[in-house]
C-alpha positions as a printed Julia matrix, in Angstrom:
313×3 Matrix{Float64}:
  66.83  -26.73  -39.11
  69.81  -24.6   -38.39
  71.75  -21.65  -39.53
  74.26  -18.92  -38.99
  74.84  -14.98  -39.76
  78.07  -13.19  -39.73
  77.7    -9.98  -40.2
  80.2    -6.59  -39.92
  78.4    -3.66  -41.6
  78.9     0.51  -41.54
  78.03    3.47  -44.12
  75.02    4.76  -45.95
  73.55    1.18  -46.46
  74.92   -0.75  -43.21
  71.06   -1.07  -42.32
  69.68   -2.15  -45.2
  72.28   -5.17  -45.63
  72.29   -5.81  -42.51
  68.42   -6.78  -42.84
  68.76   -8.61  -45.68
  71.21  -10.83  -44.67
  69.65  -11.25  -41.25
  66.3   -12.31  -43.52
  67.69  -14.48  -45.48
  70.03  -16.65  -42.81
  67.47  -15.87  -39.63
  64.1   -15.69  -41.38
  60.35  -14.81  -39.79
  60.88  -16.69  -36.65
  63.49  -14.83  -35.05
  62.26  -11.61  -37.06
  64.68   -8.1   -36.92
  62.9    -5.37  -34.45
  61.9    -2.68  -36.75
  64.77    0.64  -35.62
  64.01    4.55  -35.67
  64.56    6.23  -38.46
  67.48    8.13  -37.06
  69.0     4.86  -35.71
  68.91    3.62  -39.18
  70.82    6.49  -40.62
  73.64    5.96  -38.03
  73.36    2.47  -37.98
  76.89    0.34  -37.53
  77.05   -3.08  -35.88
  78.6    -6.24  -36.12
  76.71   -9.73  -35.22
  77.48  -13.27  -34.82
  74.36  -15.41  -34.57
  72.9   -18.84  -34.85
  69.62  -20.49  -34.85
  69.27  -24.36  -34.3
  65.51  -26.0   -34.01
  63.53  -23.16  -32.39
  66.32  -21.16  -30.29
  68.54  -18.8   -31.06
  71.87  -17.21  -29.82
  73.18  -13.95  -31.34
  75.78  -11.66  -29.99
  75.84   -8.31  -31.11
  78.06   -4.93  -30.97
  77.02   -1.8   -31.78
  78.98    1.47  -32.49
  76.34    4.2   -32.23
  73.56    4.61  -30.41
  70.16    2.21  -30.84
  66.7     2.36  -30.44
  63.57    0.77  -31.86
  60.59    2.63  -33.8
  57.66    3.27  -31.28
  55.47    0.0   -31.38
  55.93   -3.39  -29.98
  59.02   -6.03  -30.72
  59.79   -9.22  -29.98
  57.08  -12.26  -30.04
  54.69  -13.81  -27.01
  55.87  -17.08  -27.42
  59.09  -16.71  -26.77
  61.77  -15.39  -23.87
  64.89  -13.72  -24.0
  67.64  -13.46  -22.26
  69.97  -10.44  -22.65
  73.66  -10.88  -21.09
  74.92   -7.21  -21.07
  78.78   -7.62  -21.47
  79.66   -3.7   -22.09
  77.11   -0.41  -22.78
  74.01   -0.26  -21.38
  70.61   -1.95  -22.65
  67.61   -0.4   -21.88
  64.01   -2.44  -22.2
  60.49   -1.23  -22.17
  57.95   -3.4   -20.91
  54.21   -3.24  -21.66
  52.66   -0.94  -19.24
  55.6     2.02  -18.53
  57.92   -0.25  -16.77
  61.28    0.61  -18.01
  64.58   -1.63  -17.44
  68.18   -0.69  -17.54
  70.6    -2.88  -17.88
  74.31   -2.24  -17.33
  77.58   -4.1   -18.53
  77.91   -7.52  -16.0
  73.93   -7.62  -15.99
  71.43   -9.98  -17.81
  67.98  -10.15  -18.31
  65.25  -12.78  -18.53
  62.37  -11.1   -20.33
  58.8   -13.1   -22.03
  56.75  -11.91  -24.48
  56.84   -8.65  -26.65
  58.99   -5.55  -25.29
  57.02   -1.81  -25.81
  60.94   -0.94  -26.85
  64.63   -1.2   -26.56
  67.71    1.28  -26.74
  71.51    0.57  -26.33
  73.74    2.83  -25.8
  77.12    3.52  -28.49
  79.55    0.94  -28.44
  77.78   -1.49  -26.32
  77.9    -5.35  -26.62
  74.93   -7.41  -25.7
  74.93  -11.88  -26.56
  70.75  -13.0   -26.41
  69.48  -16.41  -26.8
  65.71  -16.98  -27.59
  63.76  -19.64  -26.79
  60.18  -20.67  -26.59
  58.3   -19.79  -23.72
  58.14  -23.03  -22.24
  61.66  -23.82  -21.49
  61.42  -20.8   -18.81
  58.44  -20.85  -17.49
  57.24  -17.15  -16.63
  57.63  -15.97  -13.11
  54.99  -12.89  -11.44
  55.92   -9.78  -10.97
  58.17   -7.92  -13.36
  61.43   -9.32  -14.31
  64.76   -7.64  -12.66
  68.5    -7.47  -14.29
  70.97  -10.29  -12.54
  74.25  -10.81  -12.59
  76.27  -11.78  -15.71
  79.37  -13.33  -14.15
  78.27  -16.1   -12.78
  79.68  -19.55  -13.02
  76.42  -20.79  -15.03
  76.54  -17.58  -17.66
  79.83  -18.45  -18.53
  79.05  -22.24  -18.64
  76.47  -21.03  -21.48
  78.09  -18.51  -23.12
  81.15  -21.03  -23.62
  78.62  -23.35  -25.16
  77.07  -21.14  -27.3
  80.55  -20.32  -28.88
  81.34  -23.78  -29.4
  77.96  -24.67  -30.89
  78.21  -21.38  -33.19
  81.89  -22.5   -34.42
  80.61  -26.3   -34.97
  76.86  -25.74  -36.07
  77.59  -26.26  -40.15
  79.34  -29.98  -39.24
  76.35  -31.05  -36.76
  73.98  -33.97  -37.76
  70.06  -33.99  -36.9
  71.53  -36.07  -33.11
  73.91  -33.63  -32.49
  72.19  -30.48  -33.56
  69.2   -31.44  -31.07
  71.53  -31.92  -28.27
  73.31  -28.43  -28.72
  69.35  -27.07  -28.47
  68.8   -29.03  -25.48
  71.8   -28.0   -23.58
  71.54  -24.66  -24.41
  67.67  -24.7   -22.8
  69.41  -26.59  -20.08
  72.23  -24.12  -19.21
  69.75  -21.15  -19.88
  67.54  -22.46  -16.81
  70.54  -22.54  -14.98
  71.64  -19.17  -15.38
  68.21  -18.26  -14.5
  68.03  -20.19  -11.12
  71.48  -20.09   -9.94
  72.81  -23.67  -10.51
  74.16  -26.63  -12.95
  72.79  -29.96  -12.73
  76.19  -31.59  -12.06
  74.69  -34.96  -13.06
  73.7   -33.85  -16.9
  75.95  -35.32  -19.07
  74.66  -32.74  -22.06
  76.45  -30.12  -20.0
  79.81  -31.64  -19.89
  81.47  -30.42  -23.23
  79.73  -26.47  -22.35
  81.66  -27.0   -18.81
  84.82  -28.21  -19.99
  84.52  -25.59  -22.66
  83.79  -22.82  -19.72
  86.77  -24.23  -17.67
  89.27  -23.79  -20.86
  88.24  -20.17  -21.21
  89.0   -19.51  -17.71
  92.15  -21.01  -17.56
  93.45  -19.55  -21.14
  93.07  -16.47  -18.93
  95.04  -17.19  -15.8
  98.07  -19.53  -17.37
 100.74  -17.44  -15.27
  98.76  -17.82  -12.04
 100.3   -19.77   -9.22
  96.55  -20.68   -8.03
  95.41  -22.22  -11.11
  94.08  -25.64  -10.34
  90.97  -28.06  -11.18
  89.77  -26.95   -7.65
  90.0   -23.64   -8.57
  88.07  -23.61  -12.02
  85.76  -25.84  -10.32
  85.37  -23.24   -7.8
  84.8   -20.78  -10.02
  82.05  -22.36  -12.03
  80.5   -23.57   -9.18
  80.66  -27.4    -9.25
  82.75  -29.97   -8.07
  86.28  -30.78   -9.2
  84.78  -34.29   -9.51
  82.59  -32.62  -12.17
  84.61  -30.85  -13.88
  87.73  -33.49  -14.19
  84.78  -36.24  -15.11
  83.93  -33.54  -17.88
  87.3   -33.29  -19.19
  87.65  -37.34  -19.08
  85.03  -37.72  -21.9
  87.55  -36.12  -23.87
  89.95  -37.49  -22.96
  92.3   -35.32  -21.52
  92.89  -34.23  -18.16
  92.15  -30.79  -17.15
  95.95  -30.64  -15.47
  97.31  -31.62  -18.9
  95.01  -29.56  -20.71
  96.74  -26.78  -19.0
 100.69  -27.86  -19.23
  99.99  -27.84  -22.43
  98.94  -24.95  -22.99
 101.71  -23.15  -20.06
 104.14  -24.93  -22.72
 102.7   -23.26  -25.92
 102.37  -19.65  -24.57
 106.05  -20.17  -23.07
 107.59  -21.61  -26.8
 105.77  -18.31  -28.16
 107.88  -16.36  -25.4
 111.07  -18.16  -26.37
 111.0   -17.29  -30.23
 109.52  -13.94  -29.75
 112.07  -11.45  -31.66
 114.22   -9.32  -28.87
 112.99  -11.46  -26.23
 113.78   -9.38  -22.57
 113.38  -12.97  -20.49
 115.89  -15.6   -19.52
 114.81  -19.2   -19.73
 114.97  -19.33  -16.46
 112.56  -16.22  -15.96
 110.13  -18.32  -18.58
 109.47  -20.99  -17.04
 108.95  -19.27  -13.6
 106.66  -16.76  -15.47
 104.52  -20.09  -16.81
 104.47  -21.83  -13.4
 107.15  -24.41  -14.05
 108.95  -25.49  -10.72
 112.31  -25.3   -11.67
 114.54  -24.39  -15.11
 115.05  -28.58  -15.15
 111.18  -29.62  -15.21
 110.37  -26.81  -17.77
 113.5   -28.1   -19.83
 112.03  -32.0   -19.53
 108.38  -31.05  -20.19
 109.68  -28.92  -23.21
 111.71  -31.65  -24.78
 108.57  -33.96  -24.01
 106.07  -31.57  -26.35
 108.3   -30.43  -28.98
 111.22  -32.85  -29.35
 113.86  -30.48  -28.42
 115.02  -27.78  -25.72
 113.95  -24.7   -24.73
 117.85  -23.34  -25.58
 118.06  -25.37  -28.77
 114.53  -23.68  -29.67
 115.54  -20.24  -28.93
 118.96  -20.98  -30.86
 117.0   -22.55  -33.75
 114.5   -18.79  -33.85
 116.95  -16.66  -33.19
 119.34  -17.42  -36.72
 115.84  -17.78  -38.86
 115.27  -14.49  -40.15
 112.55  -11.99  -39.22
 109.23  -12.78  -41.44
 108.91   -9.45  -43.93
């Protein structure tokens, strides 16, 4: 049991498609909240969203403003957790208790909701689950950071799992479910069980988004990543080894391709020299041998070799 949506939609009819295909790849169980009729009329979003066994993960953008019609959403047997990346969220509970919920906040929120609103142009990821994988905690709920080292461990999963879901058997599918209940309760308490192997692919995942981001910082290290996600550099490189590749190599590799792409830009501005000290290479000499190493020839012969093919129309 498993499925997908991809959906962009705008103009007169963006709602009504939208609903349809959200019925028809998301069904009764993970039912759309029912929007005001002036929501409808303005309604433009786009959503990426998956549902394997009984959870689901969607992340969703909207361009004007949103709000729900005036009676209860959501279901009791399940929670939600909203992860706020830009906008604002806003959440009624039963009762009059309200919730706002800024970009860099989540969420962790059981049973129906009196409403929602987000603001225009706000981006929001939510994974549902049954009730039981979080168990409820008194008092009302309050909004938590979103930038932790566990959030990102999830959200890195999630994107995997929503990339891979069509090619999963019944094995596999049940152990992206699992992990994502796993890494949910960890963004909840504050902390990975570094001794889960189901959470090794979402980590090594987590620590390959961080370090497509830094590639020309001098500090970028296992220790560092491992810092960052808030586990051990044992962990991490141990994560990394049951795919067999090293989280160092993982990232020459990747120094190397964002450095050829510098090289055989058209116009380049940068020396070689200036290339390989932009990409963290120690010397002109080591960049040279580590080039030749990847692609078979040198960083000057490459350059030569893009510079006389002509400009793609």
């Amino acid at each position: 049991m498993k499925g997908t949506l991809s959906a962009s939609v705008s103009g007169a009819n963006a709602f009504s498609d939208f609903a349809r295909e959200w019925q028809t790849r998301l069904g009764d169980t993970f039912a759309l909240a029912p929007l005001d009729r002036t929501t409808v009329a303005g309604f433009s979003a786009r959503s990426r969203a998956f549902w394997v066994r009984d959870v689901m993960f969607n992340r969703f953008e909207n361009a004007a403003a949103l709000r729900t019609a005036g009676r209860r959403v959501g279901a009791d047997d399940h929670v939600r957790l909203w992860i706020v990346h830009r906008g604002t969220w806003r959440f009624g509970e039963p009762g009059g208790i309200e919730h706002t919920v800024p970009a860099g906040r989540l969420l962790l929120q059981a049973g129906k909701l009196s409403h929602f609103s987000a603001a225009p142009r706000s981006t929001v990821q939510l994974l549902v689950l049954p009730t039981a994988e979080i168990p409820r905690r008194r008092g009302a709920p309050a909004p938590g950071p979103a930038d932790t080292a566990e959030v990102r461990v999830l959200t890195a999963h999630a994107t995997t799992v929503s990339r891979m879901l069509g090619g999963l058997r019944p094995a596999g599918a049940d152990a992206a479910r699992n992990t994502l209940a796993e890494l949910a309760r960890a963004a909840v308490a504050g902390g990975l069980d570094d001794v889960e192997p189901l959470l090794s692919p979402a980590l090594a995942q987590a620590a390959r988004d961080l370090a497509d981001q830094r590639l020309t910082d001098p500090s970028l290290s296992a220790a560092a990543l491992a810092r960052k996600l808030n586990v051990s550099a044992r962990t991490l490189q141990r994560a990394f080894a049951q795919e067999g590749q090293s989280l160092s190599a993982y990232i020459r590799e990747r120094r190397l391709d964002a450095a050829r792409r510098a090289l055989i830009t058209p116009h380049r501005h940068m020396t070689i020299t200036e290339i390989a000290a932009r990409w963290q290479f120690a010397d002109s000499a080591h960049f040279a041998r580590a080039f030749r190493k990847r692609y078979d020839q040198t960083p000057t012969d490459c350059a030569a070799t893009a510079a006389r093919e002509p400009d793609t129309p």
